């Protein structure tokens, strides 16, 4: 079955750019929508945005000015970049497939913003 | 943005109890409502999609109902592994939004 795995640095300095990659295995990325979601420690879930394999994108307006989501079908991966990060961007970042609901999810990766 | 409000935010119950969690949307979302279970340190897991459809592999003690603005998640007979936090999420329009969560604890 389809599995997702996030990867990227666990520590990012304030004002820099957070970069994460989600690798899809067990299926092709060339179908469905693919989302990024984050969860600050001890808090709720926030949808960041999604991308369709063809490149169609939708971002959360609350983050739109700082977010870029892209897809690399040759590697079966999609990526997240979040610029000008602050401590408020410290969170577990998840990737997930968007079909009927968000399923499956990656295991998540904690990104801490600190100098 | 569509606001999702869950109630209660926390509840305690015993094994074997029937439990209901509600979710209210700030505007009609038809049946575009999903439910997730999250255990500590783990990613959320989809339980119910489209308000009442049971995700493959999810035990039948979980059920969902509702449409428009009011929705419920029911666990018919609590099992020890059901103690977790539950989130609703609307997929009617972007930005997708989640409820604040309902933490289910052992009484």
GROMACS .gro file of C-alpha atoms in nm:
model
  222
    1UNK     CA    1   0.000   0.000   0.000
    2UNK     CA    2   0.101   0.362  -0.036
    3UNK     CA    3   0.343   0.491   0.226
    4UNK     CA    4   0.479   0.842   0.280
    5UNK     CA    5   0.801   0.951   0.449
    6UNK     CA    6   0.905   1.305   0.534
    7UNK     CA    7   1.270   1.407   0.534
    8UNK     CA    8   1.466   1.723   0.597
    9UNK     CA    9   1.652   1.922   0.863
   10UNK     CA   10   1.517   1.909   1.215
   11UNK     CA   11   1.659   2.248   1.308
   12UNK     CA   12   1.622   2.573   1.115
   13UNK     CA   13   1.742   2.916   1.216
   14UNK     CA   14   1.501   3.209   1.243
   15UNK     CA   15   1.453   3.402   0.915
   16UNK     CA   16   1.580   3.106   0.711
   17UNK     CA   17   1.386   2.868   0.487
   18UNK     CA   18   1.244   2.537   0.605
   19UNK     CA   19   1.270   2.267   0.337
   20UNK     CA   20   1.109   1.923   0.358
   21UNK     CA   21   1.055   1.641   0.111
   22UNK     CA   22   0.789   1.371   0.115
   23UNK     CA   23   0.875   1.046  -0.063
   24UNK     CA   24   0.584   0.833  -0.183
   25UNK     CA   25   0.637   0.458  -0.204
   26UNK     CA   26   0.408   0.172  -0.296
   27UNK     CA   27   0.225   0.379  -0.555
   28UNK     CA   28   0.261   0.656  -0.809
   29UNK     CA   29   0.249   1.021  -0.722
   30UNK     CA   30   0.096   1.079  -1.065
   31UNK     CA   31  -0.259   1.077  -0.934
   32UNK     CA   32  -0.444   1.228  -0.642
   33UNK     CA   33  -0.365   1.542  -0.448
   34UNK     CA   34  -0.083   1.557  -0.195
   35UNK     CA   35  -0.097   1.773   0.117
   36UNK     CA   36   0.127   1.919   0.385
   37UNK     CA   37  -0.011   1.961   0.738
   38UNK     CA   38   0.161   2.079   1.054
   39UNK     CA   39   0.103   2.050   1.428
   40UNK     CA   40   0.280   2.273   1.682
   41UNK     CA   41   0.379   2.084   1.999
   42UNK     CA   42   0.073   2.016   2.213
   43UNK     CA   43  -0.160   2.192   1.969
   44UNK     CA   44  -0.400   2.117   1.685
   45UNK     CA   45  -0.362   2.053   1.315
   46UNK     CA   46  -0.314   2.315   1.043
   47UNK     CA   47  -0.343   2.238   0.673
   48UNK     CA   48  -0.063   2.409   0.478
   49UNK     CA   49  -0.157   2.329   0.120
   50UNK     CA   50  -0.181   2.067  -0.151
   51UNK     CA   51  -0.043   1.995  -0.494
   52UNK     CA   52  -0.174   1.783  -0.779
   53UNK     CA   53   0.084   1.583  -0.974
   54UNK     CA   54   0.027   1.805  -1.275
   55UNK     CA   55   0.131   2.107  -1.070
   56UNK     CA   56  -0.202   2.256  -0.967
   57UNK     CA   57  -0.152   2.404  -0.620
   58UNK     CA   58  -0.364   2.543  -0.336
   59UNK     CA   59  -0.216   2.714  -0.030
   60UNK     CA   60  -0.359   2.816   0.304
   61UNK     CA   61  -0.394   3.196   0.279
   62UNK     CA   62  -0.248   3.228   0.630
   63UNK     CA   63   0.086   3.101   0.495
   64UNK     CA   64   0.055   3.173   0.125
   65UNK     CA   65   0.315   3.451   0.112
   66UNK     CA   66   0.583   3.220   0.257
   67UNK     CA   67   0.496   2.874   0.121
   68UNK     CA   68   0.602   2.689  -0.192
   69UNK     CA   69   0.493   2.332  -0.266
   70UNK     CA   70   0.638   2.148  -0.564
   71UNK     CA   71   0.632   1.798  -0.711
   72UNK     CA   72   0.897   1.582  -0.878
   73UNK     CA   73   0.718   1.296  -1.051
   74UNK     CA   74   1.047   1.138  -1.164
   75UNK     CA   75   1.142   1.084  -0.799
   76UNK     CA   76   0.788   1.023  -0.671
   77UNK     CA   77   0.836   1.311  -0.428
   78UNK     CA   78   0.675   1.639  -0.337
   79UNK     CA   79   0.832   1.915  -0.134
   80UNK     CA   80   0.757   2.203   0.102
   81UNK     CA   81   0.947   2.526   0.143
   82UNK     CA   82   0.852   2.778   0.411
   83UNK     CA   83   1.048   3.100   0.413
   84UNK     CA   84   1.127   3.355   0.683
   85UNK     CA   85   1.054   3.112   0.963
   86UNK     CA   86   1.007   3.212   1.325
   87UNK     CA   87   0.963   3.017   1.647
   88UNK     CA   88   0.590   3.002   1.568
   89UNK     CA   89   0.673   2.768   1.279
   90UNK     CA   90   0.812   2.506   1.516
   91UNK     CA   91   0.593   2.202   1.460
   92UNK     CA   92   0.568   1.843   1.348
   93UNK     CA   93   0.523   1.855   0.972
   94UNK     CA   94   0.324   1.580   0.803
   95UNK     CA   95   0.264   1.491   0.442
   96UNK     CA   96  -0.049   1.305   0.336
   97UNK     CA   97  -0.242   1.193   0.033
   98UNK     CA   98  -0.565   1.383  -0.024
   99UNK     CA   99  -0.839   1.160  -0.162
  100UNK     CA  100  -1.146   1.107   0.051
  101UNK     CA  101  -0.995   1.272   0.353
  102UNK     CA  102  -0.622   1.273   0.425
  103UNK     CA  103  -0.489   0.920   0.408
  104UNK     CA  104  -0.233   0.785   0.449
  105UNK     CA  105  -0.004   1.018   0.645
  106UNK     CA  106   0.369   1.013   0.686
  107UNK     CA  107   0.506   0.959   1.034
  108UNK     CA  108   0.582   1.329   1.067
  109UNK     CA  109   0.904   1.517   1.127
  110UNK     CA  110   0.968   1.770   1.402
  111UNK     CA  111   1.116   2.096   1.281
  112UNK     CA  112   1.243   2.333   1.547
  113UNK     CA  113   1.313   2.696   1.466
  114UNK     CA  114   1.591   2.819   1.689
  115UNK     CA  115   1.924   2.994   1.667
  116UNK     CA  116  -1.229   3.016   0.638
  117UNK     CA  117  -1.476   2.760   0.769
  118UNK     CA  118  -1.447   2.722   1.146
  119UNK     CA  119  -1.487   2.377   1.295
  120UNK     CA  120  -1.587   2.347   1.661
  121UNK     CA  121  -1.577   2.018   1.847
  122UNK     CA  122  -1.747   1.934   2.173
  123UNK     CA  123  -1.657   1.832   2.425
  124UNK     CA  124  -1.286   1.922   2.411
  125UNK     CA  125  -1.215   1.645   2.657
  126UNK     CA  126  -1.408   1.359   2.806
  127UNK     CA  127  -1.348   1.059   3.024
  128UNK     CA  128  -1.518   0.726   2.975
  129UNK     CA  129  -1.482   0.360   3.061
  130UNK     CA  130  -1.416   0.054   2.848
  131UNK     CA  131  -1.744  -0.061   2.703
  132UNK     CA  132  -1.907   0.283   2.710
  133UNK     CA  133  -2.079   0.441   2.414
  134UNK     CA  134  -1.924   0.777   2.332
  135UNK     CA  135  -2.033   1.057   2.103
  136UNK     CA  136  -1.824   1.354   1.988
  137UNK     CA  137  -1.981   1.637   1.796
  138UNK     CA  138  -1.842   1.872   1.536
  139UNK     CA  139  -2.010   2.189   1.412
  140UNK     CA  140  -1.914   2.384   1.100
  141UNK     CA  141  -1.953   2.762   1.075
  142UNK     CA  142  -2.137   2.715   0.744
  143UNK     CA  143  -2.283   2.426   0.552
  144UNK     CA  144  -2.024   2.178   0.427
  145UNK     CA  145  -2.268   1.922   0.289
  146UNK     CA  146  -2.111   1.585   0.379
  147UNK     CA  147  -1.749   1.690   0.329
  148UNK     CA  148  -1.649   1.598   0.683
  149UNK     CA  149  -1.375   1.360   0.793
  150UNK     CA  150  -1.279   1.218   1.133
  151UNK     CA  151  -0.929   1.124   1.252
  152UNK     CA  152  -0.784   0.951   1.556
  153UNK     CA  153  -0.444   1.057   1.686
  154UNK     CA  154  -0.242   0.880   1.951
  155UNK     CA  155   0.053   1.049   2.127
  156UNK     CA  156   0.361   1.074   1.907
  157UNK     CA  157   0.178   0.935   1.605
  158UNK     CA  158   0.028   1.077   1.289
  159UNK     CA  159  -0.350   1.111   1.267
  160UNK     CA  160  -0.535   0.814   1.123
  161UNK     CA  161  -0.844   0.853   0.903
  162UNK     CA  162  -1.148   0.684   1.056
  163UNK     CA  163  -1.448   0.825   0.869
  164UNK     CA  164  -1.471   1.017   0.541
  165UNK     CA  165  -1.764   1.189   0.375
  166UNK     CA  166  -1.936   1.214   0.713
  167UNK     CA  167  -2.042   0.850   0.738
  168UNK     CA  168  -1.816   0.625   0.528
  169UNK     CA  169  -1.593   0.393   0.727
  170UNK     CA  170  -1.232   0.390   0.610
  171UNK     CA  171  -1.102   0.047   0.515
  172UNK     CA  172  -0.956  -0.138   0.812
  173UNK     CA  173  -1.132   0.074   1.075
  174UNK     CA  174  -1.338  -0.125   1.329
  175UNK     CA  175  -1.714  -0.111   1.283
  176UNK     CA  176  -1.765   0.026   1.636
  177UNK     CA  177  -1.677   0.363   1.484
  178UNK     CA  178  -1.954   0.543   1.299
  179UNK     CA  179  -2.024   0.892   1.173
  180UNK     CA  180  -2.336   1.085   1.088
  181UNK     CA  181  -2.459   1.429   0.996
  182UNK     CA  182  -2.470   1.673   0.710
  183UNK     CA  183  -2.481   2.047   0.662
  184UNK     CA  184  -2.329   2.195   0.978
  185UNK     CA  185  -2.370   1.931   1.249
  186UNK     CA  186  -2.185   1.601   1.266
  187UNK     CA  187  -2.119   1.325   1.517
  188UNK     CA  188  -1.862   1.054   1.568
  189UNK     CA  189  -1.984   0.762   1.776
  190UNK     CA  190  -1.783   0.480   1.928
  191UNK     CA  191  -2.033   0.211   2.018
  192UNK     CA  192  -1.829   0.022   2.277
  193UNK     CA  193  -1.500   0.174   2.385
  194UNK     CA  194  -1.193  -0.044   2.369
  195UNK     CA  195  -0.864   0.028   2.550
  196UNK     CA  196  -0.695   0.123   2.222
  197UNK     CA  197  -0.958   0.393   2.153
  198UNK     CA  198  -0.827   0.635   2.415
  199UNK     CA  199  -0.681   0.908   2.196
  200UNK     CA  200  -0.754   1.251   2.054
  201UNK     CA  201  -1.013   1.284   1.780
  202UNK     CA  202  -1.025   1.556   1.515
  203UNK     CA  203  -1.286   1.651   1.261
  204UNK     CA  204  -1.183   1.817   0.933
  205UNK     CA  205  -1.382   1.977   0.654
  206UNK     CA  206  -1.284   1.916   0.292
  207UNK     CA  207  -1.566   2.124   0.143
  208UNK     CA  208  -1.349   2.422   0.061
  209UNK     CA  209  -0.992   2.537   0.101
  210UNK     CA  210  -0.828   2.612   0.330
  211UNK     CA  211  -0.915   2.276   0.479
  212UNK     CA  212  -0.970   2.326   0.851
  213UNK     CA  213  -0.972   2.102   1.156
  214UNK     CA  214  -1.159   2.111   1.482
  215UNK     CA  215  -0.957   2.177   1.795
  216UNK     CA  216  -0.965   1.813   1.897
  217UNK     CA  217  -1.146   1.603   2.157
  218UNK     CA  218  -0.926   1.414   2.403
  219UNK     CA  219  -1.080   1.088   2.519
  220UNK     CA  220  -0.936   0.965   2.847
  221UNK     CA  221  -0.989   0.662   3.065
  222UNK     CA  222  -1.223   0.714   3.359
   0.00000   0.00000   0.00000
